[in-house]
């Protein structure tokens, strides 16, 4: 298990760069991961990130469909906010594991 | 007299009726099973019908012949489960009381979930093969189809039998080769996943086969809508795929009755403890097969392994004992790869499919994650096993409900190709 330096601290990450401990996440950490993902964060982005984290804490598996029904955003907008693989990208910024919606 | 009620007489429900009638004393328990259908379909056969490997009539039998003596069959649509009353209301208004309920109502396709999928082009240029009608209509279409762009497509996960769409693409390649028209068919596999399958090592092996068979893959495609007139599929990220013949696996959802009962998740699957198979809705409700939300494949083999665990747990529950049966997510699937070959995968919640031998470690005769003719014969023989052993609850020799690690090349050998 490796760590990566974000916002002046070392946070635990897996090989694919997903954080393994949400406790270590701060908005600054999220901001820096977003830069790596080439996403410019806006208040709407943070609203979605916070929804993802809540769902993760509640142990609800995340799917694109779930995002569409979240009331926070719709699927079309979700793709505009986090282009190319929005759920993977947003999960990484949110400091939660890569979604395993596939069985 | 106590009542044990089973909803759904498909693969899982029928297996449970057969297991439990042998275990529960007939003078204490009345077992009742409810299903509106008359026909039990051999669902693994849907894959073979479009290519005329099976005739439609070879995959149907009557539901009644698999319901054991002593179990009452009620042929009525279900309105809803009233969990607080311990009753199930039928569409005719009648109520059935239960002490213990097993939900086995499966999953069905929901093409209306995708904009533009249903309509005048449905079953004309847009087909499913996850229903008897869909597979039969596609068979007629393929008999006279002159070629063009065939797109095999998955709308969203989870789906029943997650390898079936890939098998369809492999079999299509063989089918058109045998008809001497492979050069007239452009085959594309479009999936919302990263690659060919849900698990990394199997994906590696299967991607290789796609390449070998000249099947193009379009991954990470989350369908937004279908334009039937223009014959295009659009995804949310802006990708567009053209087709002449779209073979799609629509969104899979649990029975609408689950939604009417207020018991499902956003796809109408019932929240279920993945080890004990007790519902998270109420203690005396258990769930099996495709109707659950457990993170295992939706497949007949899974239902078969679950049935053994669930039978044990229900007996413990009734006796007021702790439920020790723990389902490990075991799935065992033959994957048809075309040209009379197949490969076999055996995996569970934690262990992804790897190479090895099955069911006897070190011997086989079946090979895991490797193409062979023996595996293909295994798949065809499975129809007999299904009708004669599986749904009537007879044990299958050498195959246990818990996945075996013996005989599997677990680590660190990467899946070889070639």
Coordinates of C-alpha atoms in Angstrom, one line a residue:
Chain A
X1 CA 0.0 0.0 0.0
X2 CA 1.5 3.3 -1.1
X3 CA 0.9 6.8 0.0
X4 CA 0.7 10.0 -2.1
X5 CA 1.4 13.5 -1.0
X6 CA -1.6 15.9 -1.3
X7 CA -2.0 19.3 0.4
X8 CA 1.1 18.8 2.4
X9 CA 0.1 15.4 3.9
X10 CA 0.7 11.8 2.9
X11 CA -2.6 10.0 2.3
X12 CA -3.0 6.2 1.8
X13 CA -3.8 5.3 -1.8
X14 CA -4.0 2.1 -3.8
X15 CA -2.2 1.4 -7.1
X16 CA -4.8 3.1 -9.1
X17 CA -4.6 6.2 -7.0
X18 CA -7.9 5.8 -5.1
X19 CA -7.7 6.8 -1.4
X20 CA -8.1 3.9 1.0
X21 CA -9.1 5.9 4.1
X22 CA -11.8 8.5 3.7
X23 CA -10.8 9.9 7.2
X24 CA -7.7 11.4 5.6
X25 CA -9.8 13.3 3.0
X26 CA -10.0 17.1 3.2
X27 CA -11.4 19.4 0.6
X28 CA -7.8 20.5 -0.2
X29 CA -6.9 16.9 -0.8
X30 CA -9.9 16.6 -3.1
X31 CA -9.0 19.8 -4.9
X32 CA -5.5 18.4 -5.7
X33 CA -6.8 15.1 -6.9
X34 CA -9.3 17.0 -9.1
X35 CA -6.3 18.8 -10.7
X36 CA -4.8 15.5 -11.6
X37 CA -8.1 14.5 -13.1
X38 CA -8.2 17.8 -14.9
X39 CA -11.5 18.8 -13.3
X40 CA -12.1 22.4 -12.3
X41 CA -14.2 22.2 -9.2
X42 CA -17.3 24.4 -8.7
X43 CA -19.9 24.3 -5.8
X44 CA -22.0 21.9 -7.9
X45 CA -19.0 19.5 -8.1
X46 CA -18.6 19.6 -4.3
X47 CA -22.3 19.0 -3.8
X48 CA -22.0 15.8 -5.9
X49 CA -18.7 14.8 -4.1
X50 CA -20.5 15.2 -0.8
X51 CA -23.4 13.0 -2.0
X52 CA -21.0 10.3 -3.0
X53 CA -19.3 10.3 0.4
X54 CA -22.6 10.1 2.2
X55 CA -23.7 7.1 0.1
X56 CA -20.3 5.5 0.7
X57 CA -20.6 6.0 4.5
X58 CA -24.1 4.5 4.4
X59 CA -22.7 1.5 2.5
X60 CA -24.9 2.1 -0.5
X61 CA -23.3 0.8 -3.7
X62 CA -22.9 3.6 -6.2
X63 CA -24.2 3.3 -9.8
X64 CA -24.8 5.8 -12.6
X65 CA -28.5 5.1 -12.1
X66 CA -28.3 6.0 -8.4
X67 CA -26.6 9.4 -9.3
X68 CA -29.4 10.1 -11.8
X69 CA -32.0 9.6 -9.0
X70 CA -30.0 11.4 -6.4
X71 CA -31.8 14.7 -6.7
X72 CA -28.4 16.3 -6.6
X73 CA -27.7 16.1 -10.3
X74 CA -28.9 14.2 -13.3
X75 CA -26.8 11.8 -15.4
X76 CA -26.3 14.2 -18.3
X77 CA -25.0 16.9 -16.0
X78 CA -22.9 14.3 -14.1
X79 CA -21.1 13.6 -17.4
X80 CA -20.6 17.3 -18.0
X81 CA -19.1 17.8 -14.5
X82 CA -16.8 14.8 -14.7
X83 CA -16.2 14.0 -18.4
X84 CA -15.0 10.5 -19.5
X85 CA -15.9 8.0 -16.8
X86 CA -17.7 10.3 -14.3
X87 CA -18.3 7.8 -11.6
X88 CA -14.7 6.6 -11.5
X89 CA -13.3 10.2 -11.6
X90 CA -15.7 11.6 -9.0
X91 CA -15.1 8.6 -6.7
X92 CA -11.4 9.3 -6.8
X93 CA -11.8 13.0 -6.0
X94 CA -14.2 12.1 -3.2
X95 CA -11.6 9.8 -1.6
X96 CA -13.8 6.7 -1.8
X97 CA -13.0 3.3 -3.5
X98 CA -13.4 2.8 -7.3
X99 CA -17.0 1.8 -7.8
X100 CA -17.6 -1.9 -8.3
X101 CA -21.1 -1.7 -9.9
X102 CA -20.1 -4.7 -12.0
X103 CA -21.0 -8.2 -10.9
Chain B
X1 CA -50.6 -26.1 10.5
X2 CA -48.0 -23.5 9.5
X3 CA -47.6 -22.0 6.0
X4 CA -44.5 -21.6 4.0
X5 CA -45.1 -19.5 0.9
X6 CA -42.8 -19.3 -2.1
X7 CA -43.4 -16.6 -4.6
X8 CA -42.2 -17.6 -8.1
X9 CA -41.9 -21.1 -9.6
X10 CA -38.8 -20.4 -11.8
X11 CA -35.4 -22.0 -11.2
X12 CA -34.9 -20.8 -7.6
X13 CA -38.5 -21.2 -6.3
X14 CA -38.9 -24.6 -7.8
X15 CA -35.6 -25.8 -6.3
X16 CA -36.7 -24.5 -2.9
X17 CA -40.0 -26.3 -3.1
X18 CA -38.2 -29.5 -3.9
X19 CA -35.7 -29.1 -1.1
X20 CA -38.1 -28.1 1.6
X21 CA -40.8 -30.7 0.9
X22 CA -38.3 -33.3 1.8
X23 CA -37.2 -31.6 5.0
X24 CA -40.3 -30.1 6.6
X25 CA -42.8 -32.5 8.3
X26 CA -46.0 -32.6 6.1
X27 CA -48.3 -32.6 9.2
X28 CA -46.8 -29.3 10.4
X29 CA -46.1 -27.3 7.3
X30 CA -48.1 -26.6 4.2
X31 CA -45.8 -25.4 1.3
X32 CA -47.5 -23.2 -1.3
X33 CA -45.9 -21.8 -4.4
X34 CA -47.4 -19.0 -6.5
X35 CA -46.7 -18.2 -10.2
X36 CA -48.9 -16.8 -12.9
X37 CA -47.0 -18.6 -15.7
X38 CA -47.8 -22.1 -17.1
X39 CA -44.4 -22.6 -18.7
X40 CA -41.0 -23.3 -17.2
X41 CA -38.3 -22.0 -19.6
X42 CA -34.8 -23.4 -19.7
X43 CA -33.3 -19.9 -19.7
X44 CA -29.7 -20.9 -20.6
X45 CA -31.2 -22.1 -23.9
X46 CA -32.2 -18.5 -24.9
X47 CA -28.6 -18.0 -26.0
X48 CA -28.8 -20.9 -28.5
X49 CA -32.3 -20.3 -30.0
X50 CA -31.3 -17.3 -32.2
X51 CA -28.6 -19.4 -33.9
X52 CA -30.9 -22.4 -34.3
X53 CA -28.7 -24.6 -32.1
X54 CA -31.9 -25.2 -30.1
X55 CA -35.4 -25.0 -31.4
X56 CA -37.7 -22.9 -29.3
X57 CA -39.8 -26.0 -28.3
X58 CA -36.7 -27.7 -26.9
X59 CA -36.5 -25.2 -24.0
X60 CA -40.0 -25.3 -22.6
X61 CA -41.8 -27.6 -20.2
X62 CA -44.8 -27.2 -18.0
X63 CA -44.2 -25.6 -14.5
X64 CA -46.5 -28.2 -13.0
X65 CA -44.3 -31.2 -13.7
X66 CA -41.5 -29.9 -11.4
X67 CA -43.7 -29.0 -8.5
X68 CA -43.4 -32.0 -6.1
X69 CA -46.3 -33.8 -4.6
X70 CA -47.4 -32.2 -1.3
X71 CA -46.7 -28.7 -2.6
X72 CA -49.7 -26.6 -3.6
X73 CA -49.3 -24.6 -6.8
X74 CA -51.4 -21.4 -7.1
X75 CA -51.5 -20.0 -10.6
X76 CA -52.4 -16.3 -10.0
X77 CA -50.6 -13.0 -10.5
X78 CA -49.3 -11.5 -7.3
X79 CA -50.4 -8.1 -6.3
X80 CA -48.2 -7.4 -3.3
X81 CA -46.6 -8.6 -0.1
X82 CA -48.1 -7.0 3.0
X83 CA -45.0 -7.6 5.2
X84 CA -46.6 -6.2 8.4
X85 CA -49.6 -8.5 8.1
X86 CA -47.6 -11.6 7.0
X87 CA -49.8 -11.9 4.0
X88 CA -49.5 -11.9 0.2
X89 CA -52.4 -10.4 -1.8
X90 CA -53.1 -12.0 -5.2
X91 CA -54.4 -10.0 -8.1
X92 CA -57.8 -11.7 -7.7
X93 CA -58.1 -10.1 -4.2
X94 CA -57.4 -13.3 -2.3
X95 CA -54.9 -13.1 0.6
X96 CA -52.5 -15.9 1.5
X97 CA -51.1 -15.9 5.0
X98 CA -47.6 -17.1 5.7
X99 CA -45.4 -17.9 8.6
X100 CA -42.3 -17.9 6.4
X101 CA -42.0 -16.3 3.0
X102 CA -39.5 -17.0 0.2
X103 CA -39.3 -14.4 -2.5
X104 CA -38.0 -16.0 -5.8
X105 CA -39.6 -13.6 -8.3
X106 CA -36.5 -13.2 -10.4
X107 CA -35.6 -10.4 -12.8
X108 CA -37.0 -9.3 -16.1
X109 CA -35.9 -7.0 -18.9
X110 CA -37.2 -3.4 -18.7
X111 CA -36.6 -2.0 -22.2
X112 CA -38.9 1.0 -21.4
X113 CA -36.1 2.3 -19.1
X114 CA -34.1 3.4 -22.1
X115 CA -35.5 6.2 -24.3
X116 CA -36.4 5.1 -27.8
X117 CA -35.8 1.4 -27.2
X118 CA -39.4 0.3 -27.2
X119 CA -41.5 1.3 -30.2
X120 CA -42.0 0.4 -33.9
X121 CA -38.4 -0.8 -34.2
X122 CA -38.6 -3.1 -31.2
X123 CA -38.3 -6.7 -32.5
X124 CA -37.8 -5.4 -36.0
X125 CA -34.2 -4.0 -35.8
X126 CA -33.8 -3.9 -32.0
X127 CA -34.0 -7.3 -30.3
X128 CA -33.4 -8.8 -26.9
X129 CA -32.5 -12.5 -26.4
X130 CA -33.3 -12.6 -22.6
X131 CA -37.0 -13.6 -23.2
X132 CA -38.5 -16.5 -25.0
X133 CA -40.2 -14.2 -27.5
X134 CA -37.1 -12.1 -28.0
X135 CA -34.9 -15.1 -28.7
X136 CA -37.6 -16.7 -31.0
X137 CA -38.1 -13.5 -33.0
X138 CA -34.3 -13.0 -33.3
X139 CA -34.0 -16.5 -34.7
X140 CA -36.5 -15.7 -37.4
X141 CA -34.6 -12.4 -38.2
X142 CA -31.2 -14.1 -38.4
X143 CA -32.5 -16.8 -40.8
X144 CA -32.8 -14.2 -43.6
X145 CA -30.6 -11.4 -42.5
X146 CA -28.3 -10.3 -45.2
X147 CA -25.6 -8.8 -43.0
X148 CA -24.5 -5.3 -42.0
X149 CA -23.6 -3.8 -38.6
X150 CA -24.6 -6.1 -35.8
X151 CA -24.2 -4.5 -32.4
X152 CA -24.4 -6.6 -29.2
X153 CA -25.1 -4.3 -26.4
X154 CA -25.5 -4.2 -22.6
X155 CA -27.5 -1.3 -21.1
X156 CA -26.5 -1.3 -17.5
X157 CA -25.3 -3.7 -14.8
X158 CA -26.3 -5.9 -13.1
X159 CA -27.8 -8.3 -15.6
X160 CA -28.8 -11.9 -15.5
X161 CA -26.0 -14.1 -16.7
X162 CA -23.3 -11.4 -17.2
X163 CA -21.3 -13.5 -19.7
X164 CA -24.3 -14.2 -22.0
X165 CA -23.9 -11.1 -24.2
X166 CA -20.3 -11.9 -24.9
X167 CA -21.2 -15.5 -25.6
X168 CA -23.8 -14.2 -28.0
X169 CA -21.1 -12.2 -29.9
X170 CA -18.9 -15.3 -30.1
X171 CA -21.7 -17.5 -31.3
X172 CA -22.7 -14.9 -33.9
X173 CA -19.1 -14.9 -35.3
X174 CA -19.4 -18.7 -35.7
X175 CA -22.9 -18.6 -37.1
X176 CA -22.0 -16.1 -39.8
X177 CA -18.8 -18.0 -40.6
X178 CA -20.7 -21.2 -41.0
X179 CA -23.2 -19.4 -43.3
X180 CA -20.2 -18.2 -45.4
X181 CA -21.1 -14.5 -44.7
X182 CA -18.8 -13.4 -41.9
X183 CA -17.3 -10.9 -44.3
X184 CA -20.7 -9.2 -44.7
X185 CA -21.1 -8.7 -40.9
X186 CA -19.4 -6.1 -38.8
X187 CA -19.6 -7.2 -35.2
X188 CA -19.3 -4.7 -32.3
X189 CA -19.7 -5.4 -28.6
X190 CA -20.8 -2.3 -26.6
X191 CA -20.7 -2.4 -22.8
X192 CA -20.9 0.0 -19.9
X193 CA -18.0 -1.9 -18.2
X194 CA -14.3 -1.3 -18.6
X195 CA -13.8 -4.5 -20.6
X196 CA -15.3 -7.7 -21.8
X197 CA -16.2 -9.0 -18.3
X198 CA -16.7 -7.9 -14.7
X199 CA -13.6 -9.6 -13.4
X200 CA -10.0 -8.6 -14.5
X201 CA -8.4 -12.0 -15.2
X202 CA -11.4 -13.3 -17.1
X203 CA -11.6 -10.0 -19.0
X204 CA -8.0 -10.5 -20.1
X205 CA -8.7 -13.9 -21.5
X206 CA -12.0 -12.8 -23.1
X207 CA -10.6 -9.7 -24.7
X208 CA -8.1 -11.9 -26.5
X209 CA -11.0 -14.0 -27.9
X210 CA -12.7 -10.8 -29.1
X211 CA -9.6 -9.8 -31.0
X212 CA -9.2 -13.2 -32.5
X213 CA -12.7 -13.2 -33.7
X214 CA -12.5 -9.7 -35.1
X215 CA -15.2 -8.3 -32.7
X216 CA -14.7 -4.7 -32.0
X217 CA -15.3 -3.6 -28.4
X218 CA -16.7 -0.2 -27.3
X219 CA -16.2 -0.1 -23.5
X220 CA -17.4 2.5 -20.9
X221 CA -20.6 3.1 -22.9
X222 CA -23.5 4.2 -20.7
X223 CA -26.5 4.3 -23.0
X224 CA -28.7 7.4 -22.9
X225 CA -31.1 6.7 -25.8
X226 CA -31.7 4.8 -29.0
X227 CA -32.7 6.4 -32.3
X228 CA -34.5 3.6 -34.0
X229 CA -35.2 5.6 -37.2
X230 CA -31.5 6.6 -37.7
X231 CA -30.3 3.3 -36.2
X232 CA -27.9 4.9 -33.7
X233 CA -27.2 4.3 -30.0
X234 CA -26.1 7.3 -28.0
X235 CA -24.3 7.4 -24.6
X236 CA -24.2 10.1 -22.0
X237 CA -20.6 10.9 -22.7
X238 CA -21.3 11.8 -26.3
X239 CA -20.3 8.5 -28.0
X240 CA -22.5 7.3 -30.9
X241 CA -22.6 3.7 -32.3
X242 CA -24.3 2.9 -35.6
X243 CA -26.1 -0.4 -36.2
X244 CA -28.3 -2.2 -38.6
X245 CA -29.2 -4.9 -36.1
X246 CA -29.1 -4.0 -32.4
X247 CA -29.1 -7.0 -30.0
X248 CA -29.4 -5.4 -26.7
X249 CA -29.7 -6.6 -23.1
X250 CA -32.1 -4.0 -21.6
X251 CA -31.9 -2.9 -18.0
X252 CA -32.7 -5.8 -15.7
X253 CA -35.2 -5.1 -12.9
X254 CA -36.9 -7.1 -10.2
X255 CA -40.6 -7.8 -10.3
X256 CA -42.9 -4.8 -10.2
X257 CA -44.6 -6.5 -7.4
X258 CA -41.5 -5.8 -5.2
X259 CA -42.0 -2.1 -5.9
X260 CA -45.7 -2.3 -5.1
X261 CA -44.7 -4.0 -1.8
X262 CA -42.3 -1.2 -0.9
X263 CA -39.5 -3.7 -0.5
X264 CA -37.0 -3.0 -3.3
X265 CA -34.0 -0.9 -4.2
X266 CA -34.0 1.4 -7.2
X267 CA -34.0 -1.7 -9.5
X268 CA -36.7 -3.5 -7.5
X269 CA -34.2 -6.0 -6.1
X270 CA -34.8 -6.9 -2.4
X271 CA -32.1 -6.0 0.1
X272 CA -30.8 -9.3 1.4
X273 CA -28.1 -10.5 3.8
X274 CA -25.4 -11.8 1.3
X275 CA -24.4 -14.7 3.6
X276 CA -27.7 -15.9 5.2
X277 CA -30.1 -14.9 2.4
X278 CA -32.5 -13.5 5.0
X279 CA -34.1 -10.3 3.7
X280 CA -33.2 -7.1 5.5
X281 CA -36.9 -6.2 5.2
X282 CA -38.3 -8.6 7.8
X283 CA -37.0 -11.6 9.7
X284 CA -39.5 -14.1 8.3
X285 CA -38.8 -13.1 4.7
X286 CA -36.0 -14.8 2.8
X287 CA -34.9 -14.1 -0.8
X288 CA -33.2 -16.3 -3.4
X289 CA -31.9 -16.1 -7.0
X290 CA -32.2 -13.1 -9.2
X291 CA -34.6 -11.3 -6.9
X292 CA -31.9 -10.5 -4.3
X293 CA -29.5 -7.5 -4.3
X294 CA -26.5 -9.6 -3.2
X295 CA -23.3 -8.9 -5.1
X296 CA -23.2 -12.3 -6.9
X297 CA -24.0 -13.1 -10.5
X298 CA -27.6 -13.5 -11.4
X299 CA -27.5 -17.0 -12.7
X300 CA -29.0 -20.4 -12.3
X301 CA -25.8 -21.9 -10.8
X302 CA -25.9 -19.2 -8.1
X303 CA -29.5 -20.0 -7.3
X304 CA -28.6 -23.7 -7.1
X305 CA -25.8 -23.0 -4.6
X306 CA -27.9 -20.5 -2.7
X307 CA -30.7 -23.1 -2.4
X308 CA -28.5 -25.5 -0.4
X309 CA -27.5 -22.7 2.0
X310 CA -31.0 -21.3 2.3
X311 CA -32.6 -24.7 3.0
X312 CA -30.2 -25.2 5.9
X313 CA -30.9 -21.7 7.2
X314 CA -34.6 -21.9 7.0
X315 CA -34.6 -25.2 9.0
X316 CA -32.4 -23.5 11.6
X317 CA -34.7 -20.4 11.7
X318 CA -37.8 -22.5 12.2
X319 CA -36.1 -24.4 15.0
X320 CA -35.2 -21.1 16.6
X321 CA -31.4 -21.8 16.1
X322 CA -28.7 -19.6 14.8
X323 CA -28.4 -19.7 11.0
X324 CA -25.0 -21.2 10.2
X325 CA -25.4 -21.5 6.4
X326 CA -23.2 -18.8 4.8
X327 CA -23.4 -18.3 1.0
X328 CA -20.0 -17.4 -0.4
X329 CA -21.2 -16.0 -3.8
X330 CA -20.3 -19.1 -5.7
X331 CA -21.0 -19.0 -9.4
X332 CA -20.1 -21.6 -12.0
X333 CA -20.7 -20.7 -15.7
X334 CA -19.9 -22.2 -19.0
X335 CA -18.9 -19.6 -21.5
X336 CA -19.6 -20.5 -25.1
X337 CA -16.8 -19.2 -27.3
X338 CA -18.1 -20.5 -30.7
X339 CA -16.8 -23.2 -33.1
X340 CA -17.9 -25.9 -30.7
X341 CA -15.8 -24.8 -27.8
X342 CA -16.4 -23.3 -24.4
X343 CA -14.6 -22.2 -21.3
X344 CA -15.6 -22.5 -17.8
X345 CA -15.4 -20.1 -14.9
X346 CA -15.9 -20.8 -11.2
X347 CA -15.7 -18.0 -8.7
X348 CA -17.3 -16.3 -5.6
X349 CA -17.6 -13.0 -3.8
X350 CA -13.9 -12.9 -3.1
X351 CA -12.2 -15.1 -5.6
X352 CA -12.2 -14.0 -9.3
X353 CA -12.2 -16.6 -12.1
X354 CA -8.8 -18.1 -12.7
X355 CA -7.3 -21.0 -14.7
X356 CA -7.3 -24.6 -13.3
X357 CA -9.2 -27.8 -13.4
X358 CA -12.9 -28.6 -12.5
X359 CA -14.7 -30.2 -10.7
X360 CA -11.9 -32.7 -9.6
X361 CA -8.8 -30.7 -8.6
X362 CA -5.8 -31.5 -10.8
X363 CA -7.9 -33.9 -13.0
X364 CA -10.8 -32.0 -14.5
X365 CA -12.1 -33.1 -17.0
X366 CA -13.2 -29.5 -17.4
X367 CA -10.6 -26.7 -17.8
X368 CA -11.1 -23.4 -16.1
X369 CA -10.8 -20.2 -18.1
X370 CA -9.5 -22.2 -21.1
X371 CA -11.3 -23.0 -24.3
X372 CA -12.0 -26.7 -24.9
X373 CA -14.5 -28.9 -26.7
X374 CA -15.1 -30.9 -23.5
X375 CA -16.3 -27.6 -21.9
X376 CA -18.8 -27.1 -24.8
X377 CA -20.2 -30.6 -24.3
X378 CA -20.5 -29.8 -20.7
X379 CA -22.6 -26.8 -21.5
X380 CA -24.9 -28.8 -23.8
X381 CA -25.2 -31.7 -21.3
X382 CA -26.2 -29.1 -18.7
X383 CA -29.7 -28.9 -20.2
X384 CA -30.3 -32.5 -19.2
X385 CA -28.8 -31.9 -15.8
X386 CA -31.0 -28.9 -15.4
X387 CA -34.3 -30.6 -16.1
X388 CA -33.4 -33.9 -14.4
X389 CA -31.3 -32.9 -11.4
X390 CA -30.9 -29.2 -10.8
X391 CA -34.4 -27.9 -10.4
X392 CA -35.7 -31.0 -8.6
X393 CA -33.0 -30.4 -6.0
X394 CA -30.8 -33.5 -6.6
X395 CA -27.2 -32.9 -5.7
X396 CA -24.7 -32.6 -8.6
X397 CA -21.7 -35.0 -8.2
X398 CA -18.5 -33.3 -7.2
X399 CA -19.9 -29.8 -7.2
X400 CA -20.4 -28.2 -3.7
X401 CA -22.3 -25.1 -2.8
X402 CA -19.1 -23.5 -1.3
X403 CA -16.5 -22.8 -4.0
X404 CA -13.3 -25.0 -3.8
X405 CA -9.9 -23.3 -4.0
X406 CA -8.2 -26.7 -4.8
X407 CA -7.6 -27.1 -8.5
X408 CA -7.4 -23.4 -9.1
X409 CA -4.3 -21.5 -10.1
X410 CA -5.0 -18.7 -7.6
X411 CA -1.8 -16.7 -7.4
X412 CA 0.4 -15.3 -8.7
X413 CA 0.2 -16.9 -12.2
X414 CA -1.4 -14.4 -14.6
X415 CA -4.0 -15.8 -17.0
X416 CA -2.1 -17.1 -20.0
X417 CA -3.3 -16.4 -23.4
X418 CA -2.8 -18.4 -26.6

